[in-house]
Coordinates of C-alpha atoms and ligand atoms in Angstrom, one line a residue:
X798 CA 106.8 108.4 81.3
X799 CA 105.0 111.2 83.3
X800 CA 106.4 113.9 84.3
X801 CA 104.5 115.6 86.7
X802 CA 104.8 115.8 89.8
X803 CA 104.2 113.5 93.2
X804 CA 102.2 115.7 95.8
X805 CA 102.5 115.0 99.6
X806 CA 100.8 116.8 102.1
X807 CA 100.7 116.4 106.1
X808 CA 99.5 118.7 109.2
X809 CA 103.6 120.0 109.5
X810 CA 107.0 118.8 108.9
X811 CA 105.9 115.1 109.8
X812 CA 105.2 114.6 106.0
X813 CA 109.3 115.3 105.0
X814 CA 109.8 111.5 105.9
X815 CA 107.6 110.3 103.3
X816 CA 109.3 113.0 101.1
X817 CA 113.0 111.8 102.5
X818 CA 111.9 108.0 101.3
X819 CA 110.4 109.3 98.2
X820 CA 114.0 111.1 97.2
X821 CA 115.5 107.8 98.1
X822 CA 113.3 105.1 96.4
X823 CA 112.4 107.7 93.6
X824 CA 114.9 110.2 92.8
X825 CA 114.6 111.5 89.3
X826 CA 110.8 112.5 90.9
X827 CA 109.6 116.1 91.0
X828 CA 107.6 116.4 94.2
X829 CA 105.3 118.7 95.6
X830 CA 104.9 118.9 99.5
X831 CA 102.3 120.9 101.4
X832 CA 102.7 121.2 104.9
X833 CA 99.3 122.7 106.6
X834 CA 101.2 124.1 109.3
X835 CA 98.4 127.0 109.8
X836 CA 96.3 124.0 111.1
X837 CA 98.4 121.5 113.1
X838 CA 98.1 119.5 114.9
X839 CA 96.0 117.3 113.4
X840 CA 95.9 114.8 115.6
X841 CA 93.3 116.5 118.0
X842 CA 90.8 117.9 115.4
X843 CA 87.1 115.8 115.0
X844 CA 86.8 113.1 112.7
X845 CA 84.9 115.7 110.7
X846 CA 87.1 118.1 110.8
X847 CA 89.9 116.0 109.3
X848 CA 87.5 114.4 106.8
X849 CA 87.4 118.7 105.2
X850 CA 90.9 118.8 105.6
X851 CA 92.3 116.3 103.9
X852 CA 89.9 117.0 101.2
X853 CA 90.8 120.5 100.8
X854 CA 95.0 119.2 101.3
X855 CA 94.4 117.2 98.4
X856 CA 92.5 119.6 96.3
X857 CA 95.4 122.1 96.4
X858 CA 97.4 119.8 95.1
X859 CA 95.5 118.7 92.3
X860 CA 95.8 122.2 91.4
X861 CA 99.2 122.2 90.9
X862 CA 99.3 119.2 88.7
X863 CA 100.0 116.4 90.6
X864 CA 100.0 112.9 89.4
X865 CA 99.5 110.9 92.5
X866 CA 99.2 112.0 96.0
X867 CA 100.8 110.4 99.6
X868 CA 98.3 111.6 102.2
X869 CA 101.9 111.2 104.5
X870 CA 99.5 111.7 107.9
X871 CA 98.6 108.7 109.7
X872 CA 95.8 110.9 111.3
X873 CA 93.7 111.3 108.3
X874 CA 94.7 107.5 106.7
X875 CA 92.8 106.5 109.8
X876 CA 89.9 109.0 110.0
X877 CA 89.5 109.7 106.4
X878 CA 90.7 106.8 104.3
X879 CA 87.5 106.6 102.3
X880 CA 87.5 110.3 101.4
X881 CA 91.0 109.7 100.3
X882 CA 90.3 106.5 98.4
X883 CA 87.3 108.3 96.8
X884 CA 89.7 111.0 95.1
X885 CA 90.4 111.7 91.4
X886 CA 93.9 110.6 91.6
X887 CA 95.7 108.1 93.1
X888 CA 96.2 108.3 97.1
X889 CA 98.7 106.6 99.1
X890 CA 97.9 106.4 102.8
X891 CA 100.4 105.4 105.2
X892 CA 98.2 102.9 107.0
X893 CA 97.6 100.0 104.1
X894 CA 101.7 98.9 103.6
X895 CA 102.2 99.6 107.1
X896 CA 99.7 97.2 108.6
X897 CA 101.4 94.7 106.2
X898 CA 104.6 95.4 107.3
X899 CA 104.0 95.2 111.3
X900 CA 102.2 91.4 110.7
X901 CA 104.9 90.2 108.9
X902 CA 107.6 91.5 111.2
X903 CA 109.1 88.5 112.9
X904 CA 109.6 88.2 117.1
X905 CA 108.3 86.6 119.6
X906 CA 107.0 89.7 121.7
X907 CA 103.7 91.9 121.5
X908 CA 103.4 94.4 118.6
X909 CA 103.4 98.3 119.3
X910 CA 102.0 101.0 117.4
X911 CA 102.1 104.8 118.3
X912 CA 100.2 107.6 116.3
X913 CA 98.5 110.5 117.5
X914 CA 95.5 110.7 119.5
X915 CA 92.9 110.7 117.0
X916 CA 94.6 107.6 115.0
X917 CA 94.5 105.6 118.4
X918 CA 91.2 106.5 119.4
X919 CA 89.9 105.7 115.5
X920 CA 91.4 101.8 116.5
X921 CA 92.2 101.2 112.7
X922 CA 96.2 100.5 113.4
X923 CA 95.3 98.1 116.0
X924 CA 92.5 96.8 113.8
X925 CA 94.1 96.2 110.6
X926 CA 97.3 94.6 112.3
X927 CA 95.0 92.1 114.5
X928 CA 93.1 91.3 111.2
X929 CA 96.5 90.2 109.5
X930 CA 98.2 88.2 112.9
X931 CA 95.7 87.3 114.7
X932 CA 98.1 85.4 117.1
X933 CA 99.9 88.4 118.1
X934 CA 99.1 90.4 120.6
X935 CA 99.0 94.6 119.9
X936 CA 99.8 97.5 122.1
X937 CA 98.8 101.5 120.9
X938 CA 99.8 104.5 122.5
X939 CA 99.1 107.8 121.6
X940 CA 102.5 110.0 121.6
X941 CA 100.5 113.2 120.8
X942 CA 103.3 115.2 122.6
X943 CA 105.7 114.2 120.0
X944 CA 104.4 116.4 117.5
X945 CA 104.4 119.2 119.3
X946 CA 107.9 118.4 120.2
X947 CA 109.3 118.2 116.8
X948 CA 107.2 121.2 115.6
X949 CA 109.3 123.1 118.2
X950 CA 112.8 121.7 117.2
X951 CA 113.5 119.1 119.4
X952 CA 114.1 115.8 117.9
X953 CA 117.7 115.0 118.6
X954 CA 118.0 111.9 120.6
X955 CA 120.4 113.5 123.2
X956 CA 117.8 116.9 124.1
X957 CA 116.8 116.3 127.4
X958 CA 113.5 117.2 126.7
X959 CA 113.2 114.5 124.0
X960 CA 114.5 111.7 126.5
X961 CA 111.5 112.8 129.2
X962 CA 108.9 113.2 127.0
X963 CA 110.1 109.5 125.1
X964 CA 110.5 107.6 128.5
X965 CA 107.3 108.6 129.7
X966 CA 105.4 107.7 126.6
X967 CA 106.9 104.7 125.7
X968 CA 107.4 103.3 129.2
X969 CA 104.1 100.8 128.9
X970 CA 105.7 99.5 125.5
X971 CA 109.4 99.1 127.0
X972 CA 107.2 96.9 130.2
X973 CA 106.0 95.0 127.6
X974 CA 108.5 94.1 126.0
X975 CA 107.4 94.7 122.0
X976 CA 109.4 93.1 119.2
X977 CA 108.4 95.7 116.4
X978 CA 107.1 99.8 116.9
X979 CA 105.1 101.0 114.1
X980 CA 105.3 104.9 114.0
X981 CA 102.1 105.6 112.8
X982 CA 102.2 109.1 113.0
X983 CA 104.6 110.5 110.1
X984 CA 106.2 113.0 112.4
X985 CA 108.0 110.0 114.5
X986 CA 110.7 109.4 112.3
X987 CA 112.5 112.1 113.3
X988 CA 112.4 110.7 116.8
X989 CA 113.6 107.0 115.7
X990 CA 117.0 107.3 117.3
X991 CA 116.0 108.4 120.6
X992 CA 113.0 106.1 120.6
X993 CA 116.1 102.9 119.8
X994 CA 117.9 104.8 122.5
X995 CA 115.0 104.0 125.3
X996 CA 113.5 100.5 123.7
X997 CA 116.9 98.9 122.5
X998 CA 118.0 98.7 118.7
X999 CA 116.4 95.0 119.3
X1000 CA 112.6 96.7 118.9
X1001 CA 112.3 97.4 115.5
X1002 CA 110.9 100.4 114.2
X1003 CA 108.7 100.1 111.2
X1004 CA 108.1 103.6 109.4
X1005 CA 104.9 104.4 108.2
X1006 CA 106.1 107.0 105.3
X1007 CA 108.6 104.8 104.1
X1008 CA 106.2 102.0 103.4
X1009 CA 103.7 104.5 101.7
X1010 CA 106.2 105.9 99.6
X1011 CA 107.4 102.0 98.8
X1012 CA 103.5 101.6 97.5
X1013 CA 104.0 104.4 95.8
X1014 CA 106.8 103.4 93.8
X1015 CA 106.2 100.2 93.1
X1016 CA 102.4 101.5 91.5
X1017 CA 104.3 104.1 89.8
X1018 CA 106.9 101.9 88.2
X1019 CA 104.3 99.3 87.4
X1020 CA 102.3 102.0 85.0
X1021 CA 104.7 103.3 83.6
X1022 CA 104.5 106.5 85.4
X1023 CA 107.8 107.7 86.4
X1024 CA 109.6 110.4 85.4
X1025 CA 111.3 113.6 86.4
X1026 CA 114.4 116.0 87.3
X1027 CA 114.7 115.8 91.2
X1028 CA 112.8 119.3 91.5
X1029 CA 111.1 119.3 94.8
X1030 CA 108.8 122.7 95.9
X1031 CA 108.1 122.9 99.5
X1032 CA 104.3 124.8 100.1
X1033 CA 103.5 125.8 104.3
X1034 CA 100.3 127.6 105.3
X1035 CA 102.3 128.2 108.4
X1036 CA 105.2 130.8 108.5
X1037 CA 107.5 130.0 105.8
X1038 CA 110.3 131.5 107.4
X1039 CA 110.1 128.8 110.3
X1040 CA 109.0 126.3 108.4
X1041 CA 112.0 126.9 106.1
X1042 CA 114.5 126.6 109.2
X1043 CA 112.7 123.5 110.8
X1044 CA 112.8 121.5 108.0
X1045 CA 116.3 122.2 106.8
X1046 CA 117.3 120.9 109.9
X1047 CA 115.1 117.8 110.2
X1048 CA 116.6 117.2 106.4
X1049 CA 120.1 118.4 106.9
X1050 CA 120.2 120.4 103.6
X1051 CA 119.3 124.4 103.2
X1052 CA 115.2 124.2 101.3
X1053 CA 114.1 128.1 102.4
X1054 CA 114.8 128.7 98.7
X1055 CA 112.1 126.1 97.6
X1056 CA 109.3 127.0 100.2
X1057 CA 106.4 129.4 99.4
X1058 CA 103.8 130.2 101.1
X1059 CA 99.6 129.2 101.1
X1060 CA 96.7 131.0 101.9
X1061 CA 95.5 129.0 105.3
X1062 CA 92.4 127.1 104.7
X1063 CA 88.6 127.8 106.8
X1064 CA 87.7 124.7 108.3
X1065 CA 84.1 124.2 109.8
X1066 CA 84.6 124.0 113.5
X1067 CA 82.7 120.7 114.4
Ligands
LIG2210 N1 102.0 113.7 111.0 C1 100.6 113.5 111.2 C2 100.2 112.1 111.4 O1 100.9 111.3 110.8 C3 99.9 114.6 112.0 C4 100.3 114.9 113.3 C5 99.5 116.0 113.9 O2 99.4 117.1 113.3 O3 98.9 115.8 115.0 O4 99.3 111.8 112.1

């Protein structure tokens, strides 16, 4: 039994869907999540750049007493996995279980992953998947424009601007004719039902968070190390009022009470 609590971080609100599957899978948990809103996107900072970040991410939560930590942001899984690996607690990325997932997804059609830019252009979704089925063939896109979209508020499936900015990302997927979509980037969950809208509920959608925070209940539950009342503290470095407004409505439940505000973080700027 161990009380403390889980800490998730991401660039934003993409994180919440590793929190979402956390409540679900875990939910006697007390979690902390820390949304580095000050600094997002992530997706189009240097490898270096996200290497200090997600160091720093994780350091603040260490402070606060965390047991284990779900980096929920496939940007730094794929740019920084070692520097998460290399931590004093446990680390969940959301690349490892997701990989896994995608291979053993079953179809007859070419695999797809999106994720932001820098995931795509660090090839490690791609990578890992070929390494596991080597027979399949795999497709990545980056869908850097969804970030900013859901940042902003849009992310239901009928928003007009959601529909253009999904049909002209995913159109060289829909050619292709994918069996299975990972969303590699965390934030993409909350576009899942207008992404089945444009592919067909046929293509499915594999979630990135939801495998991490599977990993991380399994490992929990294995040690021993469960334990909890529910509490979860939300943490931005962004505005807290907005922050506090997006993500009750990407969670459908009130949090501004829960949400507090960081001190931004200086990153180098190569
Ligand atoms: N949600 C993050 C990811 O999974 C970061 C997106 C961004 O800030 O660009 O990659």
């Amino acid at each position: 039994m161990d009380n403390r609590p889980i800490g998730v971080f991401d660039s934003g609100l993409g994180g919440l869907t590793a929190v979402q599957a956390l409540r679900e899978l875990l939910p006697d948990e007390n979690i902390i999540y820390f949304g580095d809103t000050a600094r997002m996107p992530y997706g189009t900072k240097t490898v270096k750049q996200l290497r200090q970040m997600a160091l720093q991410d994780m350091e603040l939560l260490a402070e606060r007493g965390v047991k284990a930590i779900i980096a929920a942001c496939g940007t730094v899984s794929s740019t920084a996995a070692d520097v998460l690996s290399s931590f004093h607690l446990p680390v969940f990325n959301v690349v490892d279980a997701s990989v896994r997932a995608m291979a053993e997804t079953q179809g007859s059609g070419p695999l797809g992953v999106i994720a932001t830019r820098a995931s795509i252009e660090s090839g490690v979704f791609k990578r890992r998947i070929t390494q596991l089925a080597p027979e399949k063939k795999v497709i990545a896109v980056p869908c850097q424009s969804f970030v900013e979209l859901i940042e902003s508020g849009h992310s239901d499936a009928d928003d007009p601007q959601v529909q253009k900015c999904v049909a002209e990302s995913l159109q060289p997927l829909r050619d292709q004719n994918i069996s299975a979509l990972l969303l590699g980037c965390t934030h993409f969950g909350y576009l899942s039902e207008a992404i089945s809208g444009y592919l067909g509920d046929d293509v499915k959608l594999v979630s990135a968070s939801y495998c991490a925070a599977k990993s991380m209940s399994s490992y929990l539950k294995a040690r021993a190390m469960t334990g909890g009342t529910g509490r979860v503290q939300y943490c931005t470095s962004g505005d807290v009022r907005d922050f506090s407004q997006n993500a009750s409505r990407l969670m459908g439940r009130n949090i501004a009470p829960l949400v507090s505000a960081v001190t931004p973080m200086e990153v180098d700027k190569l």
